Coordinates of C-alpha atoms and ligand atoms in Angstrom, one line a residue:
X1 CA -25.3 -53.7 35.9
X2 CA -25.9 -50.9 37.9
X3 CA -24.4 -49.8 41.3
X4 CA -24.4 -47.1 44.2
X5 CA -22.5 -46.6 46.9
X6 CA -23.6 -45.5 50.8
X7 CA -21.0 -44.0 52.6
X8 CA -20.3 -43.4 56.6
X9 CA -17.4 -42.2 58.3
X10 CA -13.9 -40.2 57.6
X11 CA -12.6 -38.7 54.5
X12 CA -10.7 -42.3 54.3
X13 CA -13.6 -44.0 53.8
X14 CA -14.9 -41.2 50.9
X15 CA -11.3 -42.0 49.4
X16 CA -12.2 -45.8 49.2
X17 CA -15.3 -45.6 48.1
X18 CA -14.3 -43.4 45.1
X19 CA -11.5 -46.9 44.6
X20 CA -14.6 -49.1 44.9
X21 CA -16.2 -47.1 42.6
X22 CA -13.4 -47.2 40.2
X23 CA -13.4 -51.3 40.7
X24 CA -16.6 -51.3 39.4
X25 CA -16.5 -49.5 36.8
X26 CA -13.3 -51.6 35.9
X27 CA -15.8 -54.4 36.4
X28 CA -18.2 -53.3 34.1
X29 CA -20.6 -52.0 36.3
X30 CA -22.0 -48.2 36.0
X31 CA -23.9 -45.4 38.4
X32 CA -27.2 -46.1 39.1
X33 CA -29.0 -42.2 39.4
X34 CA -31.2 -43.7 42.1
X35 CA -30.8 -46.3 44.5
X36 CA -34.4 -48.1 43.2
X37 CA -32.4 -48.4 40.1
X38 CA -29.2 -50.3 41.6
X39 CA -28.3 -54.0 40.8
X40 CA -26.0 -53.4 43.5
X41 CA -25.5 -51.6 46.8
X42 CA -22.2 -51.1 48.5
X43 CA -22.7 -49.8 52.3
X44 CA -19.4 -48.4 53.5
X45 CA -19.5 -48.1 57.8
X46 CA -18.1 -46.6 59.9
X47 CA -17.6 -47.8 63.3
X48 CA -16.2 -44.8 65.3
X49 CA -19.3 -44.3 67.2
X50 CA -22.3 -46.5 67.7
X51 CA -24.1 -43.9 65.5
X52 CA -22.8 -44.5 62.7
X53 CA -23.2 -48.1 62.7
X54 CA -26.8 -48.2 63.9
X55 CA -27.6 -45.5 60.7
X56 CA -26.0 -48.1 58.2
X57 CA -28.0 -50.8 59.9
X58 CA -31.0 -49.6 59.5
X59 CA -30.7 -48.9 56.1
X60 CA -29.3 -52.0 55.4
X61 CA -32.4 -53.3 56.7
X62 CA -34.9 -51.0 54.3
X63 CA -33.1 -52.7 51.9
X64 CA -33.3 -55.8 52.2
X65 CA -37.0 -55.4 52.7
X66 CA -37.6 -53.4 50.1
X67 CA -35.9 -56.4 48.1
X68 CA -38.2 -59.0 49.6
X69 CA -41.4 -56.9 49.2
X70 CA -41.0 -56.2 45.1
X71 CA -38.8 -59.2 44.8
X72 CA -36.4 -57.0 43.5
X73 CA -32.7 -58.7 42.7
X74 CA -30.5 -55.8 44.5
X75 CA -27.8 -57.3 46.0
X76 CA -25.7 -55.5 49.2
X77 CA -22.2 -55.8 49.9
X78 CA -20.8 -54.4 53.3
X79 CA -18.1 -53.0 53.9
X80 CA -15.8 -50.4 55.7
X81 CA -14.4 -50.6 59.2
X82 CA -16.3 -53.3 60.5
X83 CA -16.1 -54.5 64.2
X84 CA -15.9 -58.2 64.8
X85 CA -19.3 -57.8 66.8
X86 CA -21.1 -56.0 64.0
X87 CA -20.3 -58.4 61.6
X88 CA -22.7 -61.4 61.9
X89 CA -25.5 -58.5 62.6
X90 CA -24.6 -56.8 59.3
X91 CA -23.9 -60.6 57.6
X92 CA -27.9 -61.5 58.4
X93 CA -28.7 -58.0 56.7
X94 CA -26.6 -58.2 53.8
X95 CA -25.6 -60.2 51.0
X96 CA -22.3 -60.0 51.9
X97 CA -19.3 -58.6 54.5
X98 CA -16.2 -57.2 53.2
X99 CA -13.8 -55.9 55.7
X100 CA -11.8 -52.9 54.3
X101 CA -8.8 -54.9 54.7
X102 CA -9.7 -57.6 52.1
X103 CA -11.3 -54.8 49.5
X104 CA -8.9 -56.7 47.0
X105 CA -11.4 -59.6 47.1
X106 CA -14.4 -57.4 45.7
X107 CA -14.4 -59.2 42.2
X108 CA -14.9 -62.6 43.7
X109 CA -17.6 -62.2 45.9
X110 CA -19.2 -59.9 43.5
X111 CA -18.5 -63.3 40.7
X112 CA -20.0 -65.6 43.7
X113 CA -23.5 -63.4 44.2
X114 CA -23.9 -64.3 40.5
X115 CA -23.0 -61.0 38.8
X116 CA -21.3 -62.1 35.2
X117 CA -18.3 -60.5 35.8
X118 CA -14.7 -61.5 34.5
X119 CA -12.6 -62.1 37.4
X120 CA -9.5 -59.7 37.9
X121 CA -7.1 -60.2 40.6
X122 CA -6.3 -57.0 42.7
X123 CA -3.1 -56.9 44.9
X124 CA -3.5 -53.9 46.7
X125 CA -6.6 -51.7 46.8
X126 CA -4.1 -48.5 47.2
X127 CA -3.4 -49.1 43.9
X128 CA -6.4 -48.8 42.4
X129 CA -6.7 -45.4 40.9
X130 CA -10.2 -43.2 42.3
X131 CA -12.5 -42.0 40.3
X132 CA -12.7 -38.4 39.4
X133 CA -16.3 -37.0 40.4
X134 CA -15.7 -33.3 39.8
X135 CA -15.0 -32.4 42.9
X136 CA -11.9 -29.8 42.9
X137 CA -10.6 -31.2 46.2
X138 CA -9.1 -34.8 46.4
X139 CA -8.1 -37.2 49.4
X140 CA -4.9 -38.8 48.7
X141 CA -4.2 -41.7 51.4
X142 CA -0.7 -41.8 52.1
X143 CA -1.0 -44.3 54.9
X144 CA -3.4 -46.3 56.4
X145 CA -4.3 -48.4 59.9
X146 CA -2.9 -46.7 63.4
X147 CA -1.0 -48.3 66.0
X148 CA -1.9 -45.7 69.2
X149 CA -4.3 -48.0 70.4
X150 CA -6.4 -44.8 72.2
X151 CA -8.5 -46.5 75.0
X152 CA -11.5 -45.6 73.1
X153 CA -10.8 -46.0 69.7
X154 CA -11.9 -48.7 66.9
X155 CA -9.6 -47.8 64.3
X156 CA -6.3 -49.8 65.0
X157 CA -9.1 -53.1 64.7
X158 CA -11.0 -51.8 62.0
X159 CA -7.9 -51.2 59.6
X160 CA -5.0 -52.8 61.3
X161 CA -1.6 -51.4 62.2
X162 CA -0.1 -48.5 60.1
X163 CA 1.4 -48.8 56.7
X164 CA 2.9 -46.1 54.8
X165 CA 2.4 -46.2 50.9
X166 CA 5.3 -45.4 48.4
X167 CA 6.0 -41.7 47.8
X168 CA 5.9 -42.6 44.0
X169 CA 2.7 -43.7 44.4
X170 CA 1.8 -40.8 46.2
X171 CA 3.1 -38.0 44.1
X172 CA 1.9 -40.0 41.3
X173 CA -1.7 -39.5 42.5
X174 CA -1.6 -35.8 43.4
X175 CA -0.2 -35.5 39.4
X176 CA -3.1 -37.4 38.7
X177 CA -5.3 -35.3 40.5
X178 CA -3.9 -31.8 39.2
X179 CA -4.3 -32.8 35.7
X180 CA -7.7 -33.2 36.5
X181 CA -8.2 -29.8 37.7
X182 CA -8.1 -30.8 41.3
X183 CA -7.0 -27.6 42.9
X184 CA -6.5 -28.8 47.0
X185 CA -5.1 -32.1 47.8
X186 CA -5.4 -33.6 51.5
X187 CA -2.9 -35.9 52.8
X188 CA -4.6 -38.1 54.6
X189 CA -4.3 -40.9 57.2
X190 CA -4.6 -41.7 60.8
X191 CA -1.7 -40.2 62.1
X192 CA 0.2 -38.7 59.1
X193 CA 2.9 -37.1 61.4
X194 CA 4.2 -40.9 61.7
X195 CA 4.9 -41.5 57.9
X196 CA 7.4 -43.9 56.9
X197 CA 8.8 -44.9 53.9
X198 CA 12.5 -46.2 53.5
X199 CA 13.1 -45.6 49.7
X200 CA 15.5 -47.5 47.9
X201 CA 18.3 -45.5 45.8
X202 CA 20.3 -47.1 43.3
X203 CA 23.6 -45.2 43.1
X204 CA 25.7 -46.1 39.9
X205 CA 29.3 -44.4 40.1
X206 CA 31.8 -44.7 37.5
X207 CA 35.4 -44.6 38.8
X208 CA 38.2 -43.3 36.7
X209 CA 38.3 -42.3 32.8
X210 CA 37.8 -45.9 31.4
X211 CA 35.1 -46.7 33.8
X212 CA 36.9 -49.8 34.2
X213 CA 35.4 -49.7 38.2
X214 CA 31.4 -49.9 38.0
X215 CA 29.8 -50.3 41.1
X216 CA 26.5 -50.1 42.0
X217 CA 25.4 -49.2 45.7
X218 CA 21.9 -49.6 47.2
X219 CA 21.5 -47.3 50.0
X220 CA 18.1 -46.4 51.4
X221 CA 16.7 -43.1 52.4
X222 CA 13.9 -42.5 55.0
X223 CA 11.2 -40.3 53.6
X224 CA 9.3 -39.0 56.9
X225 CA 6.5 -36.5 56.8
X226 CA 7.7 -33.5 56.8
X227 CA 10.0 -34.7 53.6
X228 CA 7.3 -35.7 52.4
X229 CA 5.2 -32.4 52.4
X230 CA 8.0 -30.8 50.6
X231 CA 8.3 -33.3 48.0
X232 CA 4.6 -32.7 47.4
X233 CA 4.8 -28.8 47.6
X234 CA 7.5 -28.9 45.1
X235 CA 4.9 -30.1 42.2
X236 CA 4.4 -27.9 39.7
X237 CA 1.0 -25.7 39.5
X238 CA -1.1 -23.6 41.4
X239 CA -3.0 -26.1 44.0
X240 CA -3.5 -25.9 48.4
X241 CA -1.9 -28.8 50.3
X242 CA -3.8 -29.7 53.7
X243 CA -3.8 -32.8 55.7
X244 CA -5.5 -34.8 58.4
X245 CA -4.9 -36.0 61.3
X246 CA -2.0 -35.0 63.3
X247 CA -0.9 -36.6 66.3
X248 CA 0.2 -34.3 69.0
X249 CA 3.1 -36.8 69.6
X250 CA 4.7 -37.0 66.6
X251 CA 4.6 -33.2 65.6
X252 CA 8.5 -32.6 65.3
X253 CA 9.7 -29.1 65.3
X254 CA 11.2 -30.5 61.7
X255 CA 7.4 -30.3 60.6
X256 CA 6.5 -27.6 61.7
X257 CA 9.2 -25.5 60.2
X258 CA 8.3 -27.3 56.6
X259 CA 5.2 -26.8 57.2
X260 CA 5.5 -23.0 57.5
X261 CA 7.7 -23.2 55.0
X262 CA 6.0 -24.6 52.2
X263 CA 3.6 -22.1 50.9
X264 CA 1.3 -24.3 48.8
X265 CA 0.5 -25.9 52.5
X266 CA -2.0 -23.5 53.6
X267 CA -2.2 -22.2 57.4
X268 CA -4.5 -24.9 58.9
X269 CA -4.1 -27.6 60.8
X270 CA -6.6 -30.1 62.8
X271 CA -4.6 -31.0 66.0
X272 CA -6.6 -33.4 68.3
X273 CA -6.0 -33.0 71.7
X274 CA -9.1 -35.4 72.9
X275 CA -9.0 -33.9 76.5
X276 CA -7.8 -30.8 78.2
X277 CA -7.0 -32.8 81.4
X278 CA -3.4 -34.9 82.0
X279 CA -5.5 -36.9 84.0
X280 CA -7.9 -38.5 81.5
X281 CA -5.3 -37.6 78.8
X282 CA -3.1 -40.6 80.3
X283 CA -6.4 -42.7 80.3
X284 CA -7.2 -42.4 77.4
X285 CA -3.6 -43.6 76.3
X286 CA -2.5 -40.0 74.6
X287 CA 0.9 -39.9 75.5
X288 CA 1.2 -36.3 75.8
X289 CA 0.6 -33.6 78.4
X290 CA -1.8 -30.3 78.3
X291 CA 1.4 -28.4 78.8
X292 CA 3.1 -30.5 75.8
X293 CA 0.3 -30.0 73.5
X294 CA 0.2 -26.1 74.3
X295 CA 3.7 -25.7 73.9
X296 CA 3.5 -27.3 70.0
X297 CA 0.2 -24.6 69.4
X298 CA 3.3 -21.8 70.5
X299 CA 5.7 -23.4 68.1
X300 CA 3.2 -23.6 65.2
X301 CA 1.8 -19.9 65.9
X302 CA 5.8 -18.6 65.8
X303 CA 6.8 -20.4 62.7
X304 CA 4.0 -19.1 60.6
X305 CA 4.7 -15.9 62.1
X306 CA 8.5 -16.4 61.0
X307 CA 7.6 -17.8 57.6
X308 CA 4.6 -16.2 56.1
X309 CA 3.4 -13.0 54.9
X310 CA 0.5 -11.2 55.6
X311 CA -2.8 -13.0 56.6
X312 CA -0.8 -16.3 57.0
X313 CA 0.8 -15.2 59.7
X314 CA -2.1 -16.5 62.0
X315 CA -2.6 -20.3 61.5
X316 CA -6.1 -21.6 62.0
X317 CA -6.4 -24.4 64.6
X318 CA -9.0 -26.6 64.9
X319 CA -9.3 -30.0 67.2
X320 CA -11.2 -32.7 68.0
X321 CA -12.7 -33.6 71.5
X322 CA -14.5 -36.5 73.2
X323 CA -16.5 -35.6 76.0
X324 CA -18.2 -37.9 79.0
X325 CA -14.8 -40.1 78.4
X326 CA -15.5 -43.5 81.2
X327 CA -14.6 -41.1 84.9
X328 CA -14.9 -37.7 83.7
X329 CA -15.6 -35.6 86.3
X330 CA -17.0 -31.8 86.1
X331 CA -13.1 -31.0 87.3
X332 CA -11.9 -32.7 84.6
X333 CA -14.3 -30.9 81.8
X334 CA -13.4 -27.6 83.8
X335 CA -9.6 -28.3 82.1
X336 CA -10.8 -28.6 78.8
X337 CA -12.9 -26.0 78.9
X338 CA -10.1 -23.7 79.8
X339 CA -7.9 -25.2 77.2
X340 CA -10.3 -24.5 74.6
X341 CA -10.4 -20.8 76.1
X342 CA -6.3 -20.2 76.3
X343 CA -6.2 -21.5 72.6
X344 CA -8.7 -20.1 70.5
X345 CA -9.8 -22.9 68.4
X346 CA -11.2 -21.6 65.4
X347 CA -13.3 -25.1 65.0
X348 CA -14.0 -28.1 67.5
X349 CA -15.0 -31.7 66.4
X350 CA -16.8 -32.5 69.2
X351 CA -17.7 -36.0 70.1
X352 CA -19.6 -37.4 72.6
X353 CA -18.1 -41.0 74.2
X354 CA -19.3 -43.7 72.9
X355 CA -18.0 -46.8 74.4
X356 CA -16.7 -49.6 71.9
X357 CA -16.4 -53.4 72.2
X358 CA -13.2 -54.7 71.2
X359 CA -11.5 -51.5 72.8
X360 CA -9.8 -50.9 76.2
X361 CA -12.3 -48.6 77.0
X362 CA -14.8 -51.0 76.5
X363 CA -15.0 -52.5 80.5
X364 CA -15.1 -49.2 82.1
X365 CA -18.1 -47.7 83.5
X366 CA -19.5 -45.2 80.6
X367 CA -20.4 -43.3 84.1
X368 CA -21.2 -39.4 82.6
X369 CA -25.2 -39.6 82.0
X370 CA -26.3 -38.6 78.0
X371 CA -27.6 -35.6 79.3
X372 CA -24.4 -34.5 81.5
X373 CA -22.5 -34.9 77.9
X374 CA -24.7 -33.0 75.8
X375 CA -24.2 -30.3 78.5
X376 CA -20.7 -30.3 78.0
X377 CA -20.8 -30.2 74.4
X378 CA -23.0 -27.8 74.2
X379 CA -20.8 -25.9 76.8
X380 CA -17.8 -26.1 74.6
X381 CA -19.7 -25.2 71.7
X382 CA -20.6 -22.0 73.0
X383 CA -16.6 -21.3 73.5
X384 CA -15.7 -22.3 70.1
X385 CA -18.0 -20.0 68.8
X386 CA -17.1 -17.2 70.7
X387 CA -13.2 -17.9 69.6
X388 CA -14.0 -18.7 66.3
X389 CA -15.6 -15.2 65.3
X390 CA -12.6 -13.6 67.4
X391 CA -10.3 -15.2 64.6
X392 CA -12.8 -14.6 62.2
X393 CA -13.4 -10.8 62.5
X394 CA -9.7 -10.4 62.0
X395 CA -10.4 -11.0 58.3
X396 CA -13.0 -8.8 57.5
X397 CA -12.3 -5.9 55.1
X398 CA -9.3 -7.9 54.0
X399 CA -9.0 -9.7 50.6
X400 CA -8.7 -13.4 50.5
X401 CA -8.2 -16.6 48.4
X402 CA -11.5 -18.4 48.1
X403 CA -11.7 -22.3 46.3
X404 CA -14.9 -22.1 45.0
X405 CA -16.9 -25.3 46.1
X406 CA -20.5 -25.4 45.4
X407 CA -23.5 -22.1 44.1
X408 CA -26.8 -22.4 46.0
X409 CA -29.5 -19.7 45.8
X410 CA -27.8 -17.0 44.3
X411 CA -24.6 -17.7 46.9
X412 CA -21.1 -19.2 45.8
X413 CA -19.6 -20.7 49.1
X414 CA -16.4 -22.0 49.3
X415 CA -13.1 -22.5 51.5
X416 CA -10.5 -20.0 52.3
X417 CA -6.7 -21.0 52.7
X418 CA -7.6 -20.5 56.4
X419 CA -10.1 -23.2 55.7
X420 CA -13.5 -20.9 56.6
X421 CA -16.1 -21.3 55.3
X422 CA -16.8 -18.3 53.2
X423 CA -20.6 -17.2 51.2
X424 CA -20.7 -14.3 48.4
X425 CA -23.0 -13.1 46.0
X426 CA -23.0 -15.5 42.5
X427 CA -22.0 -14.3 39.6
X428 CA -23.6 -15.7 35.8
X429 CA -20.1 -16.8 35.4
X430 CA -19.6 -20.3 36.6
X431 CA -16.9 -20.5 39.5
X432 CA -16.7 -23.4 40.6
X433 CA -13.6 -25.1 41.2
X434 CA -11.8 -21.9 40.5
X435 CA -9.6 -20.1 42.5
X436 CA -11.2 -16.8 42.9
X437 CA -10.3 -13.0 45.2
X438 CA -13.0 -12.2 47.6
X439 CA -13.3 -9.0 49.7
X440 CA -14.8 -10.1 53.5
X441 CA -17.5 -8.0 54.4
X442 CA -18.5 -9.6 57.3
X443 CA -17.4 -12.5 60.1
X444 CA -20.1 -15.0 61.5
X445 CA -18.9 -18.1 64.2
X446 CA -18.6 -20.3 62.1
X447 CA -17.8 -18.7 58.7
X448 CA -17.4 -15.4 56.5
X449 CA -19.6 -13.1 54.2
X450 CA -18.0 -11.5 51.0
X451 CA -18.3 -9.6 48.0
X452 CA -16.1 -10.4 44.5
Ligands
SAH501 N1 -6.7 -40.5 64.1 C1 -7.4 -39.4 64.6 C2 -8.8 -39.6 64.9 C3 -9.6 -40.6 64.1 S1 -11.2 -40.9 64.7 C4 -6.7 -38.8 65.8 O1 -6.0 -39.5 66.5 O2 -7.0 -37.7 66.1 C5 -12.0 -39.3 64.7 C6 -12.4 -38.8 66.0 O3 -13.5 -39.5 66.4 C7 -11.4 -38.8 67.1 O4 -10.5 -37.8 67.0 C8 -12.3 -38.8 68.3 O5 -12.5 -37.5 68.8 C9 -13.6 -39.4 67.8 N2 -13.8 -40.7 68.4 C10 -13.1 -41.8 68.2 N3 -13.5 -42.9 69.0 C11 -14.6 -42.4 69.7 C12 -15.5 -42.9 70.6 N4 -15.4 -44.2 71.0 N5 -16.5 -42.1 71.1 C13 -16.6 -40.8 70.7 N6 -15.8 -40.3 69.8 C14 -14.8 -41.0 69.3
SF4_502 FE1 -7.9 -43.8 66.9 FE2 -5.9 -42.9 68.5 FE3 -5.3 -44.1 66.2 FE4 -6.5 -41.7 66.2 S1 -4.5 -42.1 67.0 S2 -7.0 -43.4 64.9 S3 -7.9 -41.8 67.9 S4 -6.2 -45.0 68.0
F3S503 FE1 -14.8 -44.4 60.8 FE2 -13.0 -46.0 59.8 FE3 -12.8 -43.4 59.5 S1 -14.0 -46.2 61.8 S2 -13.7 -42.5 61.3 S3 -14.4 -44.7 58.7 S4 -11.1 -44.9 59.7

């Protein structure tokens, strides 16, 4: 029994898909090298923009009649963040429709489409162990689901509301992963700046010589985010610790000083802001101010100022951005645009709305015409560019820390603590995955030349 897998959307979804893929295997099932060769297909949405779903649609749909026309017996699951209005569509396309949520019932439908499969019961998905593909970077999910309910978001339907996984488990993951050679590990989740875990501690004291007096108290500690990153950091071996996303509302000066702090963390962070404008901001239902949101950039520019050495000094920023959100007016975009220019992003996820059923967004007006939002887009692009090769010519003729990711004609490229992008001649020796010193030679927008 052969399998593939087809995946959409965040690094989340690449992190279950390596579980599911780790499922099936358990299940007896191996890669297919080509999809033609596939028993089974597992399509994994995404539903963040209408995009995304319309992509896995259609080839959902080649599929199945591709299927009909050789008579083939592939069977598709679906799966991912599903909304409730996709789902009959994707149900008449499909063999079957898994929501992310129930992942844990995998084995039975898989039994019920007729694949001869021993059943094996699975309480929680998280604690199925990923499978290793090589790559020397890892997503390790320490919580999942959101409860910020932005106007125009899917994700608090799609994977219900937040829940933070042990730190045990955690940690034991990342140990995983570094015995494997995995030399970056990202924290991820929808808001990891809200982490929660309240761990139990067993506290056995012995009172007096004899020890006549035994008594055991359970107290519980609260492991919040910023504990967490130390507790990671203070793993043994040489690996980067980054993480995704932050929530401008729940970045505590605590964090920001641990982060700083804790070298294997390296100076990057993605910090959304959505919108430049109060205005839209409160709208959208981000709960922050402009003002707030510049006043945490300060904060995180000083500590790594305070804390590091060197290059680190400067932390790299990057955000994301929805433009042509429902009553956006050119005054409105005006804000964002000179946000974007007072900060410097050195990268910009930029998004254009897309309104989605189910959300609060949903019944207003999507009023900014496509061709209004691909101006502003490409508007802010040309910004980010502009800022992103002002923080990138700072590097050149300096020495940096490359993770070496991938070699393609005659080029190694790989990542830089700072997270850029970097290209230099290959060498016979093979690289990749290693940690390697490369001299920049030269800054681009989006990235950096060097030589070894
Ligand atoms: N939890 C993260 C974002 C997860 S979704 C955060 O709060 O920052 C990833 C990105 O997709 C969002 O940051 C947003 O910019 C974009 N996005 C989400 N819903 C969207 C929509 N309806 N239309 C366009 N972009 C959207
Ligand atoms: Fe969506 Fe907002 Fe939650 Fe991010 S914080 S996942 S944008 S609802
Ligand atoms: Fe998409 Fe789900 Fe991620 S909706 S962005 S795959 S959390």
């Amino acid at each position: 029994m052969k399998y593939q897998i087809i995946t959409f959307g965040c690094q989340m979804n690449k992190n279950d898909s390596q579980r599911i893929s780790a499922m099936l295997q358990k299940l007896k099932f191996s890669p297919a090298s080509e999809i033609n060769e596939a028993d089974l297909v597992v399509i994994n949405v995404c539903s963040v923009r209408q995009s995304a779903v319309d992509r896995a649609i259609a080839i959902s749909q080649k599929l199945k009649v591709k299927s009909q026309n050789h008579n083939s017996k592939v069977k598709t699951v679906i799966t991912g963040c599903i909304l409730k209005k996709d789902k009959e569509r994707f149900q008449r396309i499909a063999n079957a429709v898994l929501d992310v949520l129930n992942i844990k019932n995998l084995p039975q439908i898989l039994k019920d489409l007729g694949f001869q499969i021993k059943e094996t019961k699975i309480k929680n998905y998280l604690k199925v162990a990923p499978k290793y593909d090589k790559n020397p970077v890892a997503y390790v999910p320490i919580m999942t689901g959101c409860n910020n309910f932005c106007a125009y978001c899917v994700v608090p339907y799609t994977r219900g509301p937040e829940r933070s996984r042990p730190p045990q488990d955690i940690l034991c993951e990342v140990k995983n992963w570094l015995k494997q050679e995995v030399k970056e590990i990202w924290l991820l989740g929808q808001n990891v700046n809200s982490y929660k875990f309240k761990l139990k501690t067993q506290n056995s004291c012995s009172q007096g010589r004899r020890a006549k007096l035994k008594t055991t108290t359970q107290k519980s500690k609260l492991i919040d985010f910023a504990k967490l990153l130390k507790m990671v950091n203070d793993l043994p071996g040489d690996f980067w610790i980054k993480f995704t996303s932050s929530h401008p509302k729940n970045l505590t000066d605590e964090l920001i000083e641990t982060m700083a702090k804790c070298k294997k963390v390296t100076p990057y962070i993605n910090l959304p802001v959505q919108t430049g404008d109060d205005e839209i901001l409160k709208r959208m239902n981000r709960p922050y101010t402009v003002a707030h949101y510049k006043k945490l950039v300060k904060k995180l520019r000083n500590a790594f100022k305070k804390y590091r050495k060197g290059l680190e000094k400067e932390i790299a920023i990057s955000t994301d951005i929805i433009v042509g959100f429902p009553g956006e007016k050119r005054k409105h975009f005006e804000n964002t645009k000179k946000l974007f220019k007072e900060i410097g992003f050195f990268m910009a996820y930029i998004a254009k709305y897309s309104p989605r059923p189910g959300t609060s967004a949903y019944h207003l007006k999507d009023d900014v015409l496509p061709q209004e939002k691909d101006k502003r887009e490409k508007e802010l692009t040309e910004i980010v560019k502009k800022t992103a090769f002002e923080f990138n010519k700072k590097f050149v003729g300096k020495v940096v820390d490359v993770l070496v990711l991938k070699k393609k004609k005659g080029f190694y490229f790989g990542k830089t603590r700072h997270y850029q992008t970097i290209k230099f001649p290959a060498s016979k020796k093979n690289l990749i995955g290693q940690f390697v010193k490369v001299k920049v030679t030269k800054a681009r927008d989006f990235g950096l030349e060097g030589t070894q």
